Amino acid sequence: MKVLFATSELSPWVKTGGLGEVAGTLPAALRALGLDVRVLVPAYPEMLRSFPHAEEIARPHGLGGLLPTPTLRQALAPDGTPLLLVDYPPYFNRPGNPYLGPEGRDWLDNHLRFGLLSRVAAWLGSDANTLAWQAEIIHCNDWQTGLAPAYLRYLPGPRAKSLFTLHNLAFQGLFDHASLFELGLPDGAWHLDGVEYYGFLSFLKAGLQLADAITTVSPSYAREIQTDAEGMGLAGLLRHRSERLSGILNGIDTQAWNPATDPHLFRNYSARNLDAKADNKTGLQRQLGLQQRTDLPLLAVVSRLTEQKGLDLLLEVAPQVLKLPAQLAVLGTGTLALEQAWAALAQRHGGQCTVTVGFNEELAHRIEAGADIFVMPSRFEPCGLNQMYSLRYGTPPVVRATGGLADTVIDAADQKHGNGFVFGPATADALLQALQRATAAWRDPVRWRALQKRGMARDSSWAEAARQYVALYQRV
Ligand code: ADP
C-alpha cells in the first residue's frame, strides 16, 4: 500500500508540538509493517540544511488559483523513510516557527503556504502526478493539510483516498472568501458540505467534511469532540460523521525517550536500577539553580504555557504547592501573560521554583528524568506525549481526566494498575488536592517505587497504533 503522510512539522527538524513528534515516528512504524509510506513536508530551511543534496524529482505545475509551481525534492531520513520536500523558497524559506512571523503573529500568506502543501499532496494522489510512485492513500494531519481531501474531491479523474488525523481541534485554519479563488478551488466548494464554515474558508472543516476517514489521537478525545461543550463549533459535523471517526492513541519515540540510553541525562537508569534516577534530580537542581535537597519532591512541567494546558490553574495554586513543601521546575513557551506571570513567580521564590522560558529539547529530557512528579492539568488534551514520557521515566504524572491523559494515566487509588494521579474538574482546588495526594505518596518510598515501576512497564511504542492505522487504510 502506497501512503503519503502529509505534514507541516517533522521531528527532529521542525516541531512545535505533538504533530511533529507523530510525523517523525509513525511513518517508520508503518514502514516496519510493510507499507510504502513517504512523508511530504515543506522544504523549510532546516530541511534543506539537513538534506543539501535532496534531488529534484518533479515540478508540479498548473496547480490552479495563485498557487505557484514548486520543486519537489526527494531525500532519505536516517530511519529510512523517504521524504518529499515541497520547495518554494518565497513560501518556506523562513527560519523559526513554521506558522508565525518574528512578531509572533501568523504569516499573512499561510493559506497559500499550506494550500500549496495540500495541493501537492493531492497532486501526488492523482493522475496528474508525473512520478513512477502514486499515492493510494493521502494521510493528512491537522488544518495545514486539511485542504488535500477537498482538492482530491474536486479533481477530475481517478485519485487517492484520504484519511484526516486531528491532533488539535483548536487550530482551524480560517481564511476569508477571497482565498477560495486564490487556492484554485471551484465555486462549488463554497458550500455547507464543502469548505465553507460560517462565512469563512476552513481548512480544518474541509478535512473533517471531505476525508474518507477521520481519526484523532485518543479514543477519549474522539468522544469528547462530539459534545457541544468540547467540539469547538464542529461537534455537529463530527457527530454527523461519527461512523467515520475513531480514536487511535499515539505512541512515542521509545528510542529517543529511553532513560536507559538517553544521551541528555546526567545518568542513565532503568526500572532495575531506579536509584540512579536520583543523580538526575541533583544534576537538574544544580543546572536550574534549585536548592540541592533530596527531602523535597521536585514537581515539573514541560509544556506550551497556555490556557489549554491549565498552567493558569497551576500558577494559582503554586504558592500553596511550594508550601507543601515542594520544588517546582517549569519549562515552556506560550502566551506572553503566562510567561511573565510564571517568571515573576520564580523570581519571588528563587531556589525553590524555576521557570525557563524557551524551547529546549535537552532540558525537557533532563526534567523528565530529574523530576519526581510531572504535572499536566490540561483543560483538554487530544493525546499528550509528556505524560507518556513521564511514565517511562519513572516520574508519575498528575493529570486531569481528559482526552489522551484519561486513556494513559490510571489513578493510584487503583492499587494494582495505578501509575499516576488523576483529577476531574478543571479547577485550582481539584489540582491542588491531586498534588497533595501525589506528594504524600512520594513520602512513602515503597508505595512510590511500585507506582514508578508500573508506569515504566507501560508499552508506549507505536506498534499497536501502527496496526490500527493499517487496518483503517485497508478499510478506506
Ligand atoms: P502539544 O502538541 O499540545 O503541544 P503534546 O504533549 O502532544 O502537546 O506534545 C508536546 C511536545 O513538545 C512534547 O514532545 C514536549 O516534550 C515538547 N515540548 C513542549 N514544550 C517544550 C519546550 N519548551 N521545550 C522542549 N520541548 C517542549
Coordinates of C-alpha atoms and ligand atoms in Angstrom, one line a residue:
M1 CA 0.0 0.0 0.0
K2 CA 1.4 3.4 -1.0
V3 CA 0.7 6.0 1.6
L4 CA 1.6 9.7 1.5
F5 CA 1.9 11.1 5.0
A6 CA 1.4 14.9 4.6
T7 CA 2.6 17.1 7.4
S8 CA 3.6 20.7 8.2
E9 CA 6.0 19.5 11.0
L10 CA 8.6 16.8 11.2
S11 CA 10.6 15.9 14.2
P12 CA 13.5 16.3 14.8
W13 CA 13.8 19.1 12.2
V14 CA 10.7 21.2 12.6
K15 CA 8.5 20.7 15.6
T16 CA 6.2 22.9 17.7
G17 CA 4.3 20.0 19.4
G18 CA 2.7 16.6 19.2
L19 CA 2.1 16.7 15.4
G20 CA 5.8 17.0 14.7
E21 CA 6.6 14.1 17.0
V22 CA 4.0 11.8 15.4
A23 CA 5.2 12.7 11.9
G24 CA 8.7 11.9 12.9
T25 CA 7.9 8.4 14.3
L26 CA 4.6 6.9 13.0
P27 CA 5.8 6.6 9.3
A28 CA 8.7 4.4 10.2
A29 CA 6.4 2.2 12.3
L30 CA 4.1 1.8 9.4
R31 CA 7.0 1.0 7.1
A32 CA 8.1 -1.7 9.5
L33 CA 4.7 -3.3 8.8
G34 CA 5.5 -3.4 5.1
L35 CA 3.7 -0.3 3.9
D36 CA 5.3 2.1 1.3
V37 CA 5.0 5.3 3.3
R38 CA 6.5 8.6 2.2
V39 CA 6.4 11.9 4.0
L40 CA 5.5 15.2 2.4
V41 CA 6.7 18.3 4.2
P42 CA 7.7 21.9 3.2
A43 CA 11.3 22.5 2.4
Y44 CA 11.9 24.7 5.4
P45 CA 15.5 26.0 5.8
E46 CA 16.1 23.3 8.4
M47 CA 15.2 20.6 5.9
L48 CA 17.4 22.0 3.1
R49 CA 20.3 22.4 5.5
S50 CA 19.9 18.8 6.7
F51 CA 19.4 17.4 3.2
P52 CA 21.5 19.6 0.9
H53 CA 21.6 17.0 -1.8
A54 CA 17.9 16.4 -2.0
E55 CA 17.4 15.9 -5.7
E56 CA 14.7 17.4 -7.8
I57 CA 12.2 14.8 -8.9
A58 CA 9.3 16.9 -10.3
R59 CA 7.8 20.3 -10.8
P60 CA 4.1 20.1 -10.3
H61 CA 2.6 22.9 -12.4
G62 CA -0.9 24.2 -13.2
L63 CA -2.0 23.8 -9.6
G64 CA -4.7 26.4 -10.0
G65 CA -5.6 29.8 -8.5
L66 CA -2.5 31.8 -7.4
L67 CA -0.6 28.7 -6.4
P68 CA 3.0 28.7 -7.8
T69 CA 4.9 25.8 -9.3
P70 CA 7.2 24.3 -6.6
T71 CA 10.1 22.0 -7.0
L72 CA 9.5 18.6 -5.4
R73 CA 12.7 17.1 -3.9
Q74 CA 13.5 13.7 -2.5
A75 CA 15.6 12.8 0.5
L76 CA 16.0 9.8 2.8
A77 CA 15.5 10.3 6.5
P78 CA 18.0 8.5 8.7
D79 CA 15.3 5.9 9.7
G80 CA 14.9 5.0 6.0
T81 CA 11.7 6.9 5.4
P82 CA 11.6 8.7 2.0
L83 CA 10.9 12.4 2.3
L84 CA 9.3 14.5 -0.3
L85 CA 10.1 18.2 0.1
V86 CA 7.9 21.0 -1.3
D87 CA 10.5 23.5 -2.3
Y88 CA 9.2 27.0 -3.0
P89 CA 11.6 29.5 -1.2
P90 CA 9.2 32.5 -1.2
Y91 CA 6.8 30.5 0.9
F92 CA 9.1 28.2 3.0
N93 CA 12.5 29.8 3.3
R94 CA 11.6 31.4 6.6
P95 CA 13.5 30.4 9.7
G96 CA 11.9 29.6 13.1
N97 CA 8.3 28.7 13.8
P98 CA 6.6 27.3 10.7
Y99 CA 3.4 29.3 11.3
L100 CA 4.4 32.6 12.9
G101 CA 6.5 35.6 11.9
P102 CA 9.1 37.2 14.1
E103 CA 6.4 39.2 15.9
G104 CA 4.6 36.1 16.9
R105 CA 1.7 36.6 14.5
D106 CA 0.5 34.2 11.8
W107 CA 2.2 34.8 8.4
L108 CA -0.3 36.6 6.2
D109 CA 0.0 34.1 3.4
N110 CA -0.4 30.9 5.5
H111 CA -3.4 29.9 3.3
L112 CA -1.2 29.9 0.3
R113 CA 1.7 28.2 2.0
F114 CA -0.3 25.4 3.4
G115 CA -2.7 25.4 0.5
L116 CA 0.3 24.6 -1.7
L117 CA 1.3 21.8 0.7
S118 CA -2.3 20.4 0.5
R119 CA -2.4 20.8 -3.3
V120 CA 0.9 19.0 -3.9
A121 CA -0.4 16.1 -1.6
A122 CA -3.5 15.8 -3.8
W123 CA -1.3 16.0 -6.9
L124 CA 0.7 13.0 -5.7
G125 CA -2.5 11.1 -5.3
S126 CA -3.9 12.0 -8.8
D127 CA -3.3 11.1 -12.4
A128 CA -1.5 14.5 -12.9
N129 CA 1.4 13.0 -10.9
T130 CA 4.4 12.5 -13.2
L131 CA 6.4 10.3 -10.9
A132 CA 6.5 6.5 -11.0
W133 CA 5.1 6.5 -7.5
Q134 CA 1.5 7.4 -7.0
A135 CA -0.1 7.5 -3.5
E136 CA -3.2 5.4 -2.9
I137 CA -3.9 6.9 0.5
I138 CA -3.2 10.5 1.5
H139 CA -2.8 10.7 5.2
C140 CA -3.5 14.4 6.2
N141 CA -2.7 15.9 9.6
D142 CA -4.4 19.0 11.1
W143 CA -5.7 22.1 9.3
Q144 CA -2.4 22.6 7.4
T145 CA -3.1 19.7 5.1
G146 CA -6.9 19.8 5.6
L147 CA -7.4 21.1 2.0
A148 CA -5.9 17.9 0.4
P149 CA -9.2 16.0 0.8
A150 CA -11.0 19.0 -0.8
Y151 CA -8.6 19.1 -3.8
L152 CA -9.0 15.3 -4.2
R153 CA -12.8 15.6 -4.2
Y154 CA -12.8 18.3 -6.8
L155 CA -10.1 17.0 -9.1
P156 CA -11.2 15.2 -12.2
G157 CA -10.2 11.5 -12.8
P158 CA -9.2 8.7 -10.5
R159 CA -7.4 9.6 -7.3
A160 CA -6.3 8.5 -3.9
K161 CA -8.5 8.0 -0.8
S162 CA -7.8 10.3 2.2
L163 CA -7.5 9.9 5.9
F164 CA -7.5 13.0 8.1
T165 CA -5.9 12.9 11.5
L166 CA -6.9 15.5 14.0
H167 CA -4.2 16.4 16.5
N168 CA -5.9 19.5 17.9
L169 CA -9.3 20.9 17.2
A170 CA -8.4 24.4 18.5
F171 CA -6.4 25.3 15.3
Q172 CA -8.9 25.6 12.5
G173 CA -7.1 27.5 9.6
L174 CA -9.8 30.1 8.9
F175 CA -9.4 32.4 5.9
D176 CA -11.7 34.8 4.0
H177 CA -13.9 34.0 1.0
A178 CA -11.3 35.5 -1.5
S179 CA -8.9 32.7 -0.6
L180 CA -11.2 30.2 -2.4
F181 CA -10.2 31.7 -5.7
E182 CA -6.5 32.1 -4.7
L183 CA -6.3 28.5 -3.7
G184 CA -7.8 27.3 -7.0
L185 CA -10.9 25.7 -5.6
P186 CA -14.1 25.7 -7.6
D187 CA -17.1 27.9 -6.6
G188 CA -19.0 24.7 -5.9
A189 CA -16.7 24.1 -2.9
W190 CA -18.2 27.1 -1.1
H191 CA -20.9 25.1 0.4
L192 CA -22.0 23.7 3.8
D193 CA -20.9 20.2 2.5
G194 CA -17.6 21.7 1.3
V195 CA -15.0 24.1 2.7
E196 CA -17.3 26.9 3.9
Y197 CA -17.6 27.4 7.6
Y198 CA -19.7 30.3 8.9
G199 CA -18.6 32.6 6.1
F200 CA -15.0 31.6 6.2
L201 CA -13.0 29.0 4.3
S202 CA -11.9 26.5 6.9
F203 CA -9.0 24.1 6.2
L204 CA -9.9 22.0 9.2
K205 CA -13.6 21.7 8.3
A206 CA -12.7 20.8 4.8
G207 CA -10.6 17.9 6.1
L208 CA -13.2 16.7 8.5
Q209 CA -16.0 17.1 6.0
L210 CA -14.4 15.6 2.9
A211 CA -11.8 13.0 4.1
D212 CA -12.8 9.3 3.6
A213 CA -12.0 8.6 7.3
I214 CA -11.1 10.7 10.3
T215 CA -9.0 9.8 13.3
T216 CA -8.0 11.7 16.3
V217 CA -5.2 10.8 18.7
S218 CA -7.0 9.1 21.5
P219 CA -10.3 7.3 22.0
S220 CA -11.5 9.7 24.7
Y221 CA -10.8 12.8 22.6
A222 CA -12.7 11.2 19.8
R223 CA -15.8 11.0 22.1
E224 CA -15.3 14.4 23.7
I225 CA -15.1 16.4 20.5
Q226 CA -18.6 15.1 19.5
T227 CA -20.1 17.0 22.5
D228 CA -21.1 20.6 22.2
A229 CA -19.0 21.5 25.2
E230 CA -15.8 20.3 23.7
G231 CA -16.5 20.3 20.0
M232 CA -15.3 23.9 19.4
G233 CA -18.1 24.6 16.9
L234 CA -17.6 21.4 15.0
A235 CA -19.4 18.9 17.2
G236 CA -22.4 18.7 14.9
L237 CA -20.3 17.9 11.9
L238 CA -18.3 15.3 13.9
R239 CA -21.4 13.7 15.2
H240 CA -22.7 13.6 11.6
R241 CA -19.5 11.8 10.6
S242 CA -19.2 9.7 13.7
E243 CA -19.2 6.4 11.8
R244 CA -16.0 7.5 10.0
L245 CA -14.4 8.9 13.2
S246 CA -12.2 6.9 15.5
G247 CA -9.5 7.4 18.1
I248 CA -6.1 5.8 17.8
L249 CA -3.8 6.5 20.8
N250 CA -0.4 7.9 19.8
G251 CA 2.8 6.1 20.6
I252 CA 6.1 7.8 21.5
D253 CA 9.6 7.6 20.1
T254 CA 10.8 4.9 22.5
Q255 CA 14.4 5.2 21.3
A256 CA 14.7 8.9 21.9
W257 CA 12.8 8.6 25.1
N258 CA 14.5 5.8 26.9
P259 CA 16.1 6.6 30.3
A260 CA 18.5 3.6 29.9
T261 CA 20.2 5.2 26.8
D262 CA 19.1 8.9 26.7
P263 CA 22.3 10.8 26.0
H264 CA 20.9 14.0 27.5
L265 CA 20.7 12.6 31.1
F266 CA 23.2 13.1 33.9
R267 CA 23.0 9.4 34.5
N268 CA 21.1 6.6 32.7
Y269 CA 18.8 4.3 34.6
S270 CA 16.0 1.8 34.2
A271 CA 13.3 0.1 36.3
R272 CA 16.0 -2.3 37.6
N273 CA 18.3 0.4 38.9
L274 CA 15.9 3.2 39.8
D275 CA 18.3 4.5 42.5
A276 CA 20.4 6.0 39.7
K277 CA 17.5 8.3 38.9
A278 CA 18.4 10.4 41.9
D279 CA 21.6 11.7 40.2
N280 CA 19.4 13.2 37.6
K281 CA 17.5 15.1 40.3
T282 CA 20.6 16.5 41.8
G283 CA 22.0 17.4 38.4
L284 CA 18.8 19.2 37.4
Q285 CA 18.6 21.1 40.7
R286 CA 22.2 22.2 40.1
Q287 CA 21.6 23.2 36.5
L288 CA 18.4 25.2 37.3
G289 CA 19.7 26.8 40.5
L290 CA 17.4 25.0 42.8
Q291 CA 18.4 24.1 46.3
Q292 CA 20.0 20.6 46.3
R293 CA 17.5 19.0 48.6
T294 CA 16.6 15.3 48.5
D295 CA 13.9 15.7 51.2
L296 CA 11.6 17.7 48.9
P297 CA 9.6 16.4 46.0
L298 CA 10.5 18.1 42.7
L299 CA 7.4 18.8 40.6
A300 CA 7.9 19.7 36.9
V301 CA 6.2 20.9 33.8
V302 CA 7.3 20.9 30.2
S303 CA 4.6 22.4 28.1
R304 CA 3.3 25.2 25.9
L305 CA 2.3 27.9 28.5
T306 CA -1.3 28.3 27.5
E307 CA -4.8 28.0 29.0
Q308 CA -5.3 24.7 27.1
K309 CA -2.6 23.2 29.3
G310 CA -4.2 24.5 32.5
L311 CA -1.0 26.3 33.5
D312 CA -3.0 29.2 34.8
L313 CA -4.6 26.7 37.3
L314 CA -1.1 25.6 38.5
L315 CA 0.0 29.2 38.7
E316 CA -2.9 29.9 41.0
V317 CA -2.0 27.2 43.5
A318 CA 1.8 27.4 43.1
P319 CA 2.4 29.3 46.4
Q320 CA 0.4 26.6 48.2
V321 CA 2.3 23.9 46.4
L322 CA 5.6 25.3 47.4
K323 CA 4.4 25.3 51.0
L324 CA 3.6 21.6 50.9
P325 CA 6.6 21.8 50.7
A326 CA 7.8 21.0 47.2
Q327 CA 10.1 22.4 44.5
L328 CA 8.8 23.4 41.1
A329 CA 10.5 23.5 37.7
V330 CA 8.8 24.8 34.6
L331 CA 10.0 24.8 31.0
G332 CA 7.8 26.2 28.3
T333 CA 6.9 29.0 25.9
G334 CA 3.4 30.4 25.3
T335 CA 1.3 33.4 25.8
L336 CA 3.2 36.5 27.0
A337 CA 0.9 36.9 30.0
L338 CA 1.5 33.4 31.3
E339 CA 5.3 33.5 30.5
Q340 CA 5.5 36.8 32.5
A341 CA 3.4 35.6 35.4
W342 CA 5.4 32.4 35.7
A343 CA 8.7 34.3 35.5
A344 CA 7.5 36.6 38.3
L345 CA 6.6 33.7 40.5
A346 CA 10.1 32.1 40.0
Q347 CA 11.7 35.4 40.9
R348 CA 9.8 35.6 44.2
H349 CA 10.7 32.0 45.1
G350 CA 14.3 31.7 44.0
G351 CA 15.9 28.4 44.9
Q352 CA 12.6 26.7 45.2
C353 CA 10.9 27.4 41.9
T354 CA 12.5 28.0 38.5
V355 CA 10.9 28.9 35.1
T356 CA 12.8 28.5 31.9
V357 CA 11.1 30.3 29.0
G358 CA 12.1 28.7 25.8
F359 CA 12.1 25.5 23.7
N360 CA 14.9 23.2 24.9
E361 CA 14.9 19.6 24.0
E362 CA 17.8 18.6 26.2
L363 CA 16.3 20.3 29.2
A364 CA 13.0 18.6 28.5
H365 CA 14.7 15.2 28.8
R366 CA 16.6 16.2 31.9
I367 CA 13.4 17.4 33.5
E368 CA 11.6 14.1 32.7
A369 CA 14.4 12.2 34.3
G370 CA 15.2 14.5 37.2
A371 CA 11.7 15.4 38.5
D372 CA 9.8 13.3 41.0
I373 CA 6.3 14.2 39.8
F374 CA 5.2 15.6 36.4
V375 CA 2.2 17.9 36.2
M376 CA -0.3 18.2 33.3
P377 CA -3.5 19.9 34.3
S378 CA -4.8 20.3 30.8
R379 CA -8.3 21.6 30.2
F380 CA -8.3 19.5 27.0
E381 CA -5.6 17.2 25.7
P382 CA -6.1 15.3 22.4
C383 CA -3.4 12.8 23.3
G384 CA -0.5 14.4 25.1
L385 CA 3.0 13.0 25.0
N386 CA 4.7 14.2 28.1
Q387 CA 2.6 12.0 30.4
M388 CA 3.8 9.0 28.4
Y389 CA 7.5 10.2 28.7
S390 CA 6.9 10.7 32.4
L391 CA 5.6 7.2 32.9
R392 CA 8.5 5.8 31.0
Y393 CA 11.0 7.9 33.1
G394 CA 9.6 6.8 36.4
T395 CA 8.2 10.2 37.1
P396 CA 4.5 9.6 37.9
P397 CA 2.2 12.2 36.3
V398 CA -0.6 14.2 37.9
V399 CA -3.1 14.8 35.1
R400 CA -6.7 16.0 34.6
A401 CA -9.1 13.3 33.3
T402 CA -9.4 14.4 29.7
G403 CA -8.6 13.1 26.3
G404 CA -5.4 11.1 26.0
L405 CA -4.5 11.8 29.6
A406 CA -7.5 9.8 30.7
D407 CA -6.5 7.0 28.3
T408 CA -3.0 6.6 29.6
V409 CA -2.9 7.5 33.3
I410 CA -4.6 5.4 35.9
D411 CA -5.1 6.8 39.4
A412 CA -3.0 5.4 42.2
A413 CA -6.3 4.6 44.1
D414 CA -6.2 1.5 41.9
Q415 CA -3.5 -0.3 43.8
K416 CA -3.0 -2.9 41.1
H417 CA -2.8 -0.8 38.0
G418 CA -2.3 2.8 39.2
N419 CA 0.6 4.7 37.6
G420 CA -0.2 8.3 38.4
F421 CA -2.8 10.7 39.8
V422 CA -6.0 11.8 38.1
F423 CA -8.4 14.6 39.0
G424 CA -11.7 15.6 37.5
P425 CA -12.8 19.3 37.5
A426 CA -10.6 21.9 35.8
T427 CA -10.3 23.9 39.0
A428 CA -7.3 25.0 41.0
D429 CA -8.8 23.2 44.1
A430 CA -9.0 19.8 42.4
L431 CA -5.5 20.2 41.1
L432 CA -4.1 21.1 44.5
Q433 CA -5.8 18.1 46.1
A434 CA -4.3 15.8 43.5
L435 CA -0.8 17.4 44.1
Q436 CA -1.3 16.9 47.8
R437 CA -2.1 13.2 47.2
A438 CA 0.9 12.8 44.9
T439 CA 3.4 14.4 47.3
A440 CA 2.1 12.4 50.2
A441 CA 2.5 9.2 48.2
W442 CA 6.1 10.3 47.3
R443 CA 6.9 10.3 51.0
D444 CA 6.1 6.6 51.2
P445 CA 9.1 5.1 49.3
V446 CA 7.8 1.5 49.0
R447 CA 4.5 2.7 47.6
W448 CA 6.2 5.2 45.3
R449 CA 8.6 2.6 43.9
A450 CA 5.7 0.4 43.0
L451 CA 3.9 3.3 41.3
Q452 CA 7.0 4.2 39.3
K453 CA 7.6 0.6 38.1
R454 CA 4.0 0.2 36.9
G455 CA 4.4 3.3 34.8
M456 CA 7.7 2.3 33.4
A457 CA 6.3 -1.1 32.4
R458 CA 3.6 0.5 30.2
D459 CA 4.1 -0.2 26.5
S460 CA 4.1 3.2 24.8
S461 CA 5.6 2.1 21.5
W462 CA 3.9 2.8 18.1
A463 CA 3.4 -0.9 17.3
E464 CA -0.3 -1.1 18.3
A465 CA -1.2 2.3 16.8
A466 CA 0.5 1.4 13.5
R467 CA -1.5 -1.8 13.3
Q468 CA -4.7 0.2 13.8
Y469 CA -3.7 2.7 11.1
V470 CA -3.0 -0.1 8.6
A471 CA -6.5 -1.7 9.3
L472 CA -8.0 1.7 8.7
Y473 CA -6.1 2.3 5.5
Q474 CA -7.3 -1.1 4.3
R475 CA -10.9 -0.2 5.1
V476 CA -10.7 3.1 3.3
Ligands
ADP1 P1 1.0 19.8 22.2 O1 1.2 19.1 20.9 O2 -0.4 20.2 22.5 O3 1.9 21.0 22.5 P2 2.0 17.3 23.4 O4 2.1 16.8 24.8 O5 1.2 16.4 22.5 O6 1.4 18.8 23.4 O7 3.4 17.5 22.7 C1 4.3 18.4 23.2 C2 5.7 18.0 22.7 O8 6.5 19.2 22.6 C3 6.4 17.1 23.6 O9 7.3 16.3 22.9 C4 7.1 18.1 24.6 O10 8.2 17.5 25.2 C5 7.5 19.1 23.6 N1 7.7 20.5 24.2 C6 6.7 21.3 24.5 N2 7.2 22.5 25.0 C7 8.6 22.3 25.1 C8 9.7 23.1 25.4 N3 9.5 24.4 25.9 N4 10.9 22.6 25.3 C9 11.1 21.4 24.8 N5 10.1 20.6 24.4 C10 8.9 21.0 24.5

